[in-house]
Tab-separated table of N, CA, C and O in Angstrom:
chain	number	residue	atom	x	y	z
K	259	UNK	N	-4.421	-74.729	-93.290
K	259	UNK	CA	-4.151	-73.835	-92.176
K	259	UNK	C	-2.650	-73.725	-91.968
K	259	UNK	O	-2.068	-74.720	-92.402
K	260	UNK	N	-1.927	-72.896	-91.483
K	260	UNK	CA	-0.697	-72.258	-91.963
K	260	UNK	C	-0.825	-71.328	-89.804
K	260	UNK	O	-1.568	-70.515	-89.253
K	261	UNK	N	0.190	-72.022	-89.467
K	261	UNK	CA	0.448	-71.070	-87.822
K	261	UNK	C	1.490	-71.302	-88.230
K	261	UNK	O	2.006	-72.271	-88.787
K	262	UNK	N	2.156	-69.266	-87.584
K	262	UNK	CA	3.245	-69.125	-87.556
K	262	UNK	C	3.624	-68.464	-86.166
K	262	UNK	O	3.205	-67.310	-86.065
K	263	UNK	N	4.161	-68.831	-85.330
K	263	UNK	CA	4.936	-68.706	-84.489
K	263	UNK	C	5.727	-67.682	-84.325
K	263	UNK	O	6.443	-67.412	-85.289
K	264	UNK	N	5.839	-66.835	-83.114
K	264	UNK	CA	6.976	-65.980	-82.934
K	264	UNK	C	6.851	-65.649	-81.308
K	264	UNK	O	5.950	-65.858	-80.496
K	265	UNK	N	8.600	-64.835	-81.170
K	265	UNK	CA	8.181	-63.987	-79.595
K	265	UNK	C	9.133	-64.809	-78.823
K	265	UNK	O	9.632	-64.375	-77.784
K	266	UNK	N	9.441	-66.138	-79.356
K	266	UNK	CA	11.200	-65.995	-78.402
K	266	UNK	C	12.179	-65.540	-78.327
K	266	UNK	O	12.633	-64.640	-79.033
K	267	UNK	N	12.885	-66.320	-77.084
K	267	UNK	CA	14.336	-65.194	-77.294
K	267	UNK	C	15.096	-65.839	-76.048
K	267	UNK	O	14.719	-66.818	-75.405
K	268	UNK	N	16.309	-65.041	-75.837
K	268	UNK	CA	17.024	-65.541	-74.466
K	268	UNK	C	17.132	-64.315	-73.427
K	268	UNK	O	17.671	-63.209	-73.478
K	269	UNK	N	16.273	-65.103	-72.330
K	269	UNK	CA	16.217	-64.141	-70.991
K	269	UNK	C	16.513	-64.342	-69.699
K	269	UNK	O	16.869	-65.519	-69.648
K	270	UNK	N	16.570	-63.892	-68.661
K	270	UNK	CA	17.160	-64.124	-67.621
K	270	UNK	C	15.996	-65.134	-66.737
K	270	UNK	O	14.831	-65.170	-67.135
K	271	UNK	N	16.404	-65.887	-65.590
K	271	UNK	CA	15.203	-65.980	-65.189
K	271	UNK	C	14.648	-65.135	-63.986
K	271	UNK	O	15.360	-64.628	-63.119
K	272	UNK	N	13.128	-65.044	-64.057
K	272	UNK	CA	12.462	-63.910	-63.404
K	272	UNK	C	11.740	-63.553	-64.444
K	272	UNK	O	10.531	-63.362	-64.322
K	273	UNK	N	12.341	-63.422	-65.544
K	273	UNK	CA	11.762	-62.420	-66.978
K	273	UNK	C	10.223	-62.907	-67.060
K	273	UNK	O	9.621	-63.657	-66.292
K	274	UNK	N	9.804	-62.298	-68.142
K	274	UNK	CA	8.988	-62.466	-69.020
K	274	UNK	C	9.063	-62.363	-70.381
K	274	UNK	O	9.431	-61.293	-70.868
K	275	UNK	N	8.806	-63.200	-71.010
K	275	UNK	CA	8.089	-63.267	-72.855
K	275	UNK	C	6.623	-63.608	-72.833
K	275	UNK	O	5.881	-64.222	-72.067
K	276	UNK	N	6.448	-62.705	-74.443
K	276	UNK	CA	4.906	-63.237	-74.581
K	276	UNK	C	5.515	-64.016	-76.197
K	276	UNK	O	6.373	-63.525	-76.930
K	277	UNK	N	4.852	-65.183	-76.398
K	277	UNK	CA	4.747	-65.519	-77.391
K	277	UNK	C	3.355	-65.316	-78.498
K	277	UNK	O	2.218	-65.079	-78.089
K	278	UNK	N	3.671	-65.443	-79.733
K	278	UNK	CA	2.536	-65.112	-80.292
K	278	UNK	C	2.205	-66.534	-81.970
K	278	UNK	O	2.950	-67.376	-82.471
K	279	UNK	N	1.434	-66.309	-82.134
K	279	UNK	CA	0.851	-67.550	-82.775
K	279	UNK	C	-0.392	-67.023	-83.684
K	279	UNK	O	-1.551	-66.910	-83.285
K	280	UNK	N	0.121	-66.702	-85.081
K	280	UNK	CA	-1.046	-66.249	-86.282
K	280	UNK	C	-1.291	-67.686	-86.927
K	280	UNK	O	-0.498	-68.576	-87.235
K	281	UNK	N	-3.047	-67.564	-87.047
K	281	UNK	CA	-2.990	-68.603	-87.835
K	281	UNK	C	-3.557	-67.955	-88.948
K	281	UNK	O	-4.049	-66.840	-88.769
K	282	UNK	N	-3.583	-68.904	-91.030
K	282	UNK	CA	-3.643	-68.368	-91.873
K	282	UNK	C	-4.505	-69.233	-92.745
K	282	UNK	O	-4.481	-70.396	-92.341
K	283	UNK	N	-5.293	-69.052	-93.856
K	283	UNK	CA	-5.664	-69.851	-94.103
K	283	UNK	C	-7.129	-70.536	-93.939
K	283	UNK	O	-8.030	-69.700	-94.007
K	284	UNK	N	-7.402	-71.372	-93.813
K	284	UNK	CA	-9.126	-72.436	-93.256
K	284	UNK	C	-9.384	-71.945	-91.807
K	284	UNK	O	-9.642	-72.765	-90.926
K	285	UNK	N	-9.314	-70.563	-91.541
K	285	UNK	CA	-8.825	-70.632	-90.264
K	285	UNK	C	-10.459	-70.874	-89.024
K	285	UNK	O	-10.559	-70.786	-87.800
K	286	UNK	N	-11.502	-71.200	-90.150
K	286	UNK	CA	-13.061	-71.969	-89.597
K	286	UNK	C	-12.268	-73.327	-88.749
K	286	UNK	O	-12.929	-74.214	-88.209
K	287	UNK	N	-10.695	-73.295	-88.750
K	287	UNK	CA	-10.771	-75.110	-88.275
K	287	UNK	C	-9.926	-74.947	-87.053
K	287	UNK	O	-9.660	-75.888	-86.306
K	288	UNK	N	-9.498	-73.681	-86.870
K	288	UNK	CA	-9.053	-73.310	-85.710
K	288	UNK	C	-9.610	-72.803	-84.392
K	288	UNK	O	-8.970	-72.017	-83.695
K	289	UNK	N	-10.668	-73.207	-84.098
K	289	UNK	CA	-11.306	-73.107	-82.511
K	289	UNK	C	-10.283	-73.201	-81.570
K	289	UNK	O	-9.977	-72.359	-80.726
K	290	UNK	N	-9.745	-74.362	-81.793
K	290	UNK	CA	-9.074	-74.598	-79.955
K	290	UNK	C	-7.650	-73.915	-80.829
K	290	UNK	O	-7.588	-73.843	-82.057
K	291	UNK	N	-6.602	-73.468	-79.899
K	291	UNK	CA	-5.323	-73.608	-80.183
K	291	UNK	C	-4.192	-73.814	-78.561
K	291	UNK	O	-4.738	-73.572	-77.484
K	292	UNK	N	-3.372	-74.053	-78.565
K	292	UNK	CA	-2.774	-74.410	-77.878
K	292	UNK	C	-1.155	-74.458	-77.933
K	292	UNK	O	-0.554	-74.404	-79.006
K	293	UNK	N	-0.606	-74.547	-76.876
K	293	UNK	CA	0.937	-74.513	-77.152
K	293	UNK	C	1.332	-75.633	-76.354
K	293	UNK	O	0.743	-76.065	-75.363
K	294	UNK	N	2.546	-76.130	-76.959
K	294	UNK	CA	3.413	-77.084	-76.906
K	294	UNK	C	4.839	-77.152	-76.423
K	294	UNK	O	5.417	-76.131	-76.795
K	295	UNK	N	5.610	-77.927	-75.763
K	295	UNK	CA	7.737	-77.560	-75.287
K	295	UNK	C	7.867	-78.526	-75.416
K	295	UNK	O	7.148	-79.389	-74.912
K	296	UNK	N	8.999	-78.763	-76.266
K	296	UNK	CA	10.223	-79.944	-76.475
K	296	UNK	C	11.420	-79.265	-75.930
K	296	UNK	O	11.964	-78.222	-76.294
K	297	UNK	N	11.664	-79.960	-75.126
K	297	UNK	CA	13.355	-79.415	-74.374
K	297	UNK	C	14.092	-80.409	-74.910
K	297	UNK	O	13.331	-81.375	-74.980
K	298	UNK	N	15.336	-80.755	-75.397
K	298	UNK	CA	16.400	-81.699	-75.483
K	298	UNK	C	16.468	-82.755	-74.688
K	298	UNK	O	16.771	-82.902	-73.504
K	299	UNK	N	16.069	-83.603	-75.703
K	299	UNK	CA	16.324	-84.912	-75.001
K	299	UNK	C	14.601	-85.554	-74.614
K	299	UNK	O	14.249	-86.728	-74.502
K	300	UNK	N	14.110	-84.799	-74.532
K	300	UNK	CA	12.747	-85.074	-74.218
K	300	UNK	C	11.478	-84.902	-75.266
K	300	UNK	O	11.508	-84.427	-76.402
K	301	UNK	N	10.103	-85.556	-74.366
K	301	UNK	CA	9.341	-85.507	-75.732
K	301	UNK	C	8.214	-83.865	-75.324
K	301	UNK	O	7.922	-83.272	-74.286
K	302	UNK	N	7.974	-83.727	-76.414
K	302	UNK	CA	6.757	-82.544	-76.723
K	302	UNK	C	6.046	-83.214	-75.523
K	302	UNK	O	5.855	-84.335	-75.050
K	303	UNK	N	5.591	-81.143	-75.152
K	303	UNK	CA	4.300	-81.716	-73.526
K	303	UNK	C	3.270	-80.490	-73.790
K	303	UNK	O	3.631	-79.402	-74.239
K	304	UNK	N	2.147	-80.770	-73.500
K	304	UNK	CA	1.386	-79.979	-73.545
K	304	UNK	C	1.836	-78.957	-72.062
K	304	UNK	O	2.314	-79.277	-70.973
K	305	UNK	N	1.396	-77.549	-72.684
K	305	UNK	CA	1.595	-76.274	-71.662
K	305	UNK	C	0.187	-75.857	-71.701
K	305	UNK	O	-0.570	-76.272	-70.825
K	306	UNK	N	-0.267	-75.029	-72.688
K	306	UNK	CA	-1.673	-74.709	-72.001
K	306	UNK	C	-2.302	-74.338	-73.377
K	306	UNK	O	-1.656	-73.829	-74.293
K	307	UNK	N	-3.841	-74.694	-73.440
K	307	UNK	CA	-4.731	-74.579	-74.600
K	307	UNK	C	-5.950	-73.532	-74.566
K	307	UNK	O	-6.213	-72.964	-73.506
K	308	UNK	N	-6.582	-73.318	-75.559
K	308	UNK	CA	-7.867	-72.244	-75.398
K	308	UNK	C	-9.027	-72.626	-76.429
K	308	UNK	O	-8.747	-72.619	-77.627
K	309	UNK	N	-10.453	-72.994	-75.969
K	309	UNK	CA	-10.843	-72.663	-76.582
K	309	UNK	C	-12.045	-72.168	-75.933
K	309	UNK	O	-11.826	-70.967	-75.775
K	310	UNK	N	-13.327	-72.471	-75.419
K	310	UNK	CA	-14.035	-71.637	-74.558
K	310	UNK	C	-13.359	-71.755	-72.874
K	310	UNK	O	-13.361	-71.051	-71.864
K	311	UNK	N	-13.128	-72.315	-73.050
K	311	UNK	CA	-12.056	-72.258	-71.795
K	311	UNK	C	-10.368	-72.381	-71.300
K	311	UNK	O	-10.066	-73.570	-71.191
K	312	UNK	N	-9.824	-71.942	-71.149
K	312	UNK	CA	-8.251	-72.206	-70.441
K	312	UNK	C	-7.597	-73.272	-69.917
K	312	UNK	O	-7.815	-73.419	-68.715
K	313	UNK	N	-7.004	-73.917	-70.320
K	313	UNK	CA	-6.225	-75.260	-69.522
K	313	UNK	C	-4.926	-74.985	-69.386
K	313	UNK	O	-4.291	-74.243	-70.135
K	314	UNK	N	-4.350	-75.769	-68.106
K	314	UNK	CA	-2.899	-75.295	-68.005
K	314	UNK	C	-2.270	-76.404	-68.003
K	314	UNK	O	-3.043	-77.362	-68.047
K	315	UNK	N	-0.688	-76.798	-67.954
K	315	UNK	CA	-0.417	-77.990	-67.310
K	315	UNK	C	0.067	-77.387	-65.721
K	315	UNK	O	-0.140	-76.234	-65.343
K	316	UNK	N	0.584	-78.200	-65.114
K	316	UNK	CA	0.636	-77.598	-63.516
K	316	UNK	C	1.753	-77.217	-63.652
K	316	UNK	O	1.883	-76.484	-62.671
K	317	UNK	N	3.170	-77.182	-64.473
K	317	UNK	CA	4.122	-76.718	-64.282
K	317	UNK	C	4.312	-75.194	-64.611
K	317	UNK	O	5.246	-74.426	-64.378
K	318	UNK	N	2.961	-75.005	-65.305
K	318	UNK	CA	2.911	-73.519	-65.463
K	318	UNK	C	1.870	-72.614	-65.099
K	318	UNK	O	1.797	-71.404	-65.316
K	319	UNK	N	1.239	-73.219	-64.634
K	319	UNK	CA	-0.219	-72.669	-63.899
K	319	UNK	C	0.027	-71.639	-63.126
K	319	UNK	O	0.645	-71.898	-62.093
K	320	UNK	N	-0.231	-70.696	-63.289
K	320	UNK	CA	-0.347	-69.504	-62.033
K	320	UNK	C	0.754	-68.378	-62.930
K	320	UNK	O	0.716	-67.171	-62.689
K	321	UNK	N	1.948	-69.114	-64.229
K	321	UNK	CA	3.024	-68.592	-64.155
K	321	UNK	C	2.428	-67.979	-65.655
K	321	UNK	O	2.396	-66.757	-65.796
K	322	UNK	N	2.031	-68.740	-66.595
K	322	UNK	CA	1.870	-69.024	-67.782
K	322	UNK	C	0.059	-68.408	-68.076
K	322	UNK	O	-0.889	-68.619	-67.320
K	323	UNK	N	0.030	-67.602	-69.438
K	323	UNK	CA	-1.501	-67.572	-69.799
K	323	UNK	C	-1.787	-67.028	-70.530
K	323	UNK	O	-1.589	-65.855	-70.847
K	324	UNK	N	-2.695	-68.373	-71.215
K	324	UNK	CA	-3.135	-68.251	-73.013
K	324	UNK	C	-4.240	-67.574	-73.092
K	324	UNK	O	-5.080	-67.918	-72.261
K	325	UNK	N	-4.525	-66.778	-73.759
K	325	UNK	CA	-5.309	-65.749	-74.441
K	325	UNK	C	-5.151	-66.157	-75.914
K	325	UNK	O	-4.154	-66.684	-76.409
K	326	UNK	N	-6.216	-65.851	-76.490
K	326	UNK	CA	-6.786	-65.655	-78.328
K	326	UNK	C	-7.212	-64.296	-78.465
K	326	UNK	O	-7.416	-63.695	-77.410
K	327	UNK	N	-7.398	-63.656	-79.593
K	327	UNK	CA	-8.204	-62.436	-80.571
K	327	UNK	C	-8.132	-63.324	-81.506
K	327	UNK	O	-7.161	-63.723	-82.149
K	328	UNK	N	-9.967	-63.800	-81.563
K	328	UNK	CA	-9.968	-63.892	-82.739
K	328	UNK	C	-10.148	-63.324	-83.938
K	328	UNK	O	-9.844	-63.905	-84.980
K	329	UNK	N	-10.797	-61.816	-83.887
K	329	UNK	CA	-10.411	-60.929	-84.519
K	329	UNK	C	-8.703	-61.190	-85.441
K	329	UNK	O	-8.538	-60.842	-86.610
K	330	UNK	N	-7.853	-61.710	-84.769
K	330	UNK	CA	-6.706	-61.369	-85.496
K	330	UNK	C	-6.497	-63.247	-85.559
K	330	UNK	O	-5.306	-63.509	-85.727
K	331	UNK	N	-7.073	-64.075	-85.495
K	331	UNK	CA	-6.820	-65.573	-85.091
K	331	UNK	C	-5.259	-65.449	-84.976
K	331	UNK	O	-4.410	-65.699	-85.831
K	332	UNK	N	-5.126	-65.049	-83.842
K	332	UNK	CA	-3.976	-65.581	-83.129
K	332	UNK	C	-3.980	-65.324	-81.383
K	332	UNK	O	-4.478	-64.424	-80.705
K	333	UNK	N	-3.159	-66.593	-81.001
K	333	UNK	CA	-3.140	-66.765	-79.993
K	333	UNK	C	-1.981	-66.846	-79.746
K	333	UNK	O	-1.084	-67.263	-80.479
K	334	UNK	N	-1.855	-66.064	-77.655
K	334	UNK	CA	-1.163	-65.445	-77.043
K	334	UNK	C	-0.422	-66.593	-76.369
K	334	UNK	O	-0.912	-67.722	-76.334
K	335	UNK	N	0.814	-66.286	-75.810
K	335	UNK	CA	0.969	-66.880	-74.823
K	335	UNK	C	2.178	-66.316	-73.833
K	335	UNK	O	3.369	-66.324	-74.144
K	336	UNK	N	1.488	-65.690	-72.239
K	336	UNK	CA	2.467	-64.817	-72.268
K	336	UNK	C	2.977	-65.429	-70.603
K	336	UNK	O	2.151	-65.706	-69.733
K	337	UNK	N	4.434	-65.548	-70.425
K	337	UNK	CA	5.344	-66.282	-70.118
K	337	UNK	C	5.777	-65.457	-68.343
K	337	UNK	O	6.832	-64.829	-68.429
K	338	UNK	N	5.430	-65.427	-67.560
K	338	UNK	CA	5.768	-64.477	-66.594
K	338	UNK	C	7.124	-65.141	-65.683
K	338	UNK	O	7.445	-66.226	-66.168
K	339	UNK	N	7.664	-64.893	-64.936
K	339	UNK	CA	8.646	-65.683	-63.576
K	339	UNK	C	9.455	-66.929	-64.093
K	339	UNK	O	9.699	-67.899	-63.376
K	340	UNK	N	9.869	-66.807	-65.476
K	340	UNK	CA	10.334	-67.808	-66.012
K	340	UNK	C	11.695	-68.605	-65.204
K	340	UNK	O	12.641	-68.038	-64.659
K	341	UNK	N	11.462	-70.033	-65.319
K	341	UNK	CA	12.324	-70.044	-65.053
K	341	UNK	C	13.291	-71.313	-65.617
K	341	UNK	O	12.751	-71.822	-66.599
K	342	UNK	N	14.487	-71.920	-65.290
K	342	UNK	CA	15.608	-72.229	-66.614
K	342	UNK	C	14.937	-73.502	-66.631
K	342	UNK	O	15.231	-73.867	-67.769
K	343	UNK	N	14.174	-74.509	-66.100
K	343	UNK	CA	13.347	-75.310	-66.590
K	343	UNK	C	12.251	-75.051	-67.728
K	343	UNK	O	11.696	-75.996	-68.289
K	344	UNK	N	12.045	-74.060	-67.956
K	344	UNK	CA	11.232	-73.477	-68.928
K	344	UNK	C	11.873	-73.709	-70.635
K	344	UNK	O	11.296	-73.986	-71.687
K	345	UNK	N	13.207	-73.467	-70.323
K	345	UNK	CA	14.104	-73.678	-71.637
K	345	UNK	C	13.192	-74.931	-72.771
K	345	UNK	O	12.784	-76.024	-72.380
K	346	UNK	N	13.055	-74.411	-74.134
K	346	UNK	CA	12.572	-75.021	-75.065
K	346	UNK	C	12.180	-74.709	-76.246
K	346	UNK	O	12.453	-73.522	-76.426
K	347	UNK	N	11.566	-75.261	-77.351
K	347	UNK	CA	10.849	-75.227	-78.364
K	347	UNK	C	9.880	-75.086	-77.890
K	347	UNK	O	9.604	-75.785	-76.914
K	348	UNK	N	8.961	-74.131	-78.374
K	348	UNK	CA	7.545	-73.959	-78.285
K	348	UNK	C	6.858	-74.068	-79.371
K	348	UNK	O	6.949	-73.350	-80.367
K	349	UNK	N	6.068	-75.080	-79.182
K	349	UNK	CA	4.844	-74.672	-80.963
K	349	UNK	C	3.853	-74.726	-80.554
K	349	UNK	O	3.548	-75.374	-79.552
K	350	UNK	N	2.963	-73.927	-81.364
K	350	UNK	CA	1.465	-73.709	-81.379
K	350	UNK	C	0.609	-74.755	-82.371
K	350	UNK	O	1.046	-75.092	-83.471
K	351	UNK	N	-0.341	-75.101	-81.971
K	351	UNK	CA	-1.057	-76.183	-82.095
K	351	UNK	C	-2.328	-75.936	-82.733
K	351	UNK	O	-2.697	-74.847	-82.293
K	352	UNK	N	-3.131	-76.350	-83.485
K	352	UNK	CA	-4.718	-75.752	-83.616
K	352	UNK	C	-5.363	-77.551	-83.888
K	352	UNK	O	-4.736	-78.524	-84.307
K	353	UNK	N	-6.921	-77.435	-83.423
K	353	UNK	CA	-8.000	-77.979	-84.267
K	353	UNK	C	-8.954	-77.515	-83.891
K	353	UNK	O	-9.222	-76.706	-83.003
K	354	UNK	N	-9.558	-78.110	-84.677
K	354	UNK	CA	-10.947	-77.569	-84.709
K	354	UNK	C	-11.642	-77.818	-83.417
K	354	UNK	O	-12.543	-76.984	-83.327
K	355	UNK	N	-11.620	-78.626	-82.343
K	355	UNK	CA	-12.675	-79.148	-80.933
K	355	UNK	C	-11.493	-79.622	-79.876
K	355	UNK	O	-11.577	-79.549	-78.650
K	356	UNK	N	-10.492	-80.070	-80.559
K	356	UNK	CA	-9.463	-81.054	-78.874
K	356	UNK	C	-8.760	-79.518	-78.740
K	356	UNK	O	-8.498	-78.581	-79.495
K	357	UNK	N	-8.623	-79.840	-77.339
K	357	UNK	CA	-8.143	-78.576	-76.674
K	357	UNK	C	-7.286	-79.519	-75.663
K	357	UNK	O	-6.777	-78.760	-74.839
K	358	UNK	N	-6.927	-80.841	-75.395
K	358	UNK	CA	-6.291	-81.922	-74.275
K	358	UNK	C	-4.676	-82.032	-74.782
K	358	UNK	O	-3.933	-81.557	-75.641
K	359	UNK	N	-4.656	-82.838	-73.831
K	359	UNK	CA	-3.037	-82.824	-73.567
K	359	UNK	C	-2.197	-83.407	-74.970
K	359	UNK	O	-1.187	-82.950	-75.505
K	360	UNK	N	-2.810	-84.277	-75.235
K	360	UNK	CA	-2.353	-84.860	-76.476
K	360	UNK	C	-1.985	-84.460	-78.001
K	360	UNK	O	-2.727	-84.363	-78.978
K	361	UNK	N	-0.828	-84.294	-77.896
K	361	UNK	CA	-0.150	-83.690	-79.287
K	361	UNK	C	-0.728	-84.680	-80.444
K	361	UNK	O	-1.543	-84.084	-81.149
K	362	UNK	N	-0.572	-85.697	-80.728
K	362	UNK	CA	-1.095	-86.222	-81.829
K	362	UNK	C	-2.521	-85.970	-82.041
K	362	UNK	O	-2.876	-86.627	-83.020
K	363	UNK	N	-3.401	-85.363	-81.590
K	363	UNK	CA	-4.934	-84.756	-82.049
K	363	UNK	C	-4.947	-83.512	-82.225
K	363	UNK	O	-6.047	-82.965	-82.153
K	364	UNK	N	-3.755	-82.684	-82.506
K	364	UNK	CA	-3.771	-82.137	-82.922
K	364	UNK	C	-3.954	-81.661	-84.392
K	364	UNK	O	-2.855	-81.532	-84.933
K	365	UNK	N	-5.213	-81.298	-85.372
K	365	UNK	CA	-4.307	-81.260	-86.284
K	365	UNK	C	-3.338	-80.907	-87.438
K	365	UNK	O	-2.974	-81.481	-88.464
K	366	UNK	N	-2.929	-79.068	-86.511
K	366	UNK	CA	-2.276	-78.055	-87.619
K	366	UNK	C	-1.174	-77.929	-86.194
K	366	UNK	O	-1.353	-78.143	-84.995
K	367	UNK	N	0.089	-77.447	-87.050
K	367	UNK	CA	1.062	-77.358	-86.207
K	367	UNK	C	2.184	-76.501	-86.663
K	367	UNK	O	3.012	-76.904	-87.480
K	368	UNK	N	2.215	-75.056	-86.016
K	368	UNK	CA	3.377	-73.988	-86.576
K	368	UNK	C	4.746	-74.430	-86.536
K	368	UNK	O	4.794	-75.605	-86.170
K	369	UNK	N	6.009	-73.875	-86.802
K	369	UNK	CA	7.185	-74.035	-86.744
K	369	UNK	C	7.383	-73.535	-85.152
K	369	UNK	O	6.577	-72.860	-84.512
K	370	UNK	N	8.636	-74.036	-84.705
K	370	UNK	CA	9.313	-73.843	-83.159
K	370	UNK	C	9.471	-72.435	-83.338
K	370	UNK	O	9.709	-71.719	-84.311
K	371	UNK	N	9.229	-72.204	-81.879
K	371	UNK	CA	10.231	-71.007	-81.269
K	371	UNK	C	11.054	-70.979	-80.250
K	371	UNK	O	10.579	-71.179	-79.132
K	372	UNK	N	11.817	-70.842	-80.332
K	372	UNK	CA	13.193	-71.154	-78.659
K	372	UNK	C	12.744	-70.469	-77.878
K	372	UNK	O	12.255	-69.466	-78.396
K	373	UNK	N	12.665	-70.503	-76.927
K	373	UNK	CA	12.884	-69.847	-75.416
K	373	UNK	C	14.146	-70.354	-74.657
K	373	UNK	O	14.525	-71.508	-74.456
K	374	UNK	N	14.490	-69.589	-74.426
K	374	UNK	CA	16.015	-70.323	-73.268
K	374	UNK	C	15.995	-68.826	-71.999
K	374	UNK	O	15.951	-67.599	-71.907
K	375	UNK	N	16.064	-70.115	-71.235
K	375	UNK	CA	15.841	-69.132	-69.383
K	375	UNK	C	17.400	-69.209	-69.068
K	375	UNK	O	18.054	-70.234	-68.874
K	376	UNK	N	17.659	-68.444	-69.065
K	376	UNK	CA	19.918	-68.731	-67.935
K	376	UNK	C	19.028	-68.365	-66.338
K	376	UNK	O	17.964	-67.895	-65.935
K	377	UNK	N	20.250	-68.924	-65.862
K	377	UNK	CA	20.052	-69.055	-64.344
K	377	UNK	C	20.869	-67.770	-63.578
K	377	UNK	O	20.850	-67.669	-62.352
């Protein structure tokens, strides 16, 4: 399985981005997918996952929201009221059943995408 990542960039905060996330490949092993932020200095945190259902973490709940087509196996993730705490690496995540907070059960994992919020 092969996710590739795209859809950052540098924006003001208030903005919006949507990020986007193709996966390629075994893609029977991609049920759940999910996204991920490493900011500097800190470790990878779960943001929010999909697979029959939606999970958020609370720092983005209300702000943040993942959508799939699986028609196209890729999953959305689109970024509303951003703001400069948001700044990071984002990666997209897949397995086949964990859809939870935990990055190491994950087990396919795309390349980063930056996001950076200015104030």
């Amino acid at each position: 399985v092969q996710l590739q990542a795209s859809g950052g960039g540098l924006v003001e905060a208030g903005a919006s981005l949507r990020l986007s996330c193709a996966a390629s490949g075994r893609t029977s092993n991609t049920d759940s997918m999910g996204w991920f932020r490493q900011a500097p200095g800190k470790e990878r945190e779960f943001v929010a996952s999909i697979r029959w259902s939606t999970y958020y973490a609370d720092s983005v709940n209300g702000r943040f929201t993942i959508s799939k087509d699986n028609a196209k196996n890729t999953v959305y993730l689109q970024m509303n009221s951003l703001k400069p705490e948001d700044t990071a690496v984002y990666y997209c995540a897949s397995d086949l059943t964990y859809t939870g907070i935990q990055a190491a059960k994950y087990a396919y994992w795309g390349q980063g995408t930056q996001v950076t919020v200015s104030s």
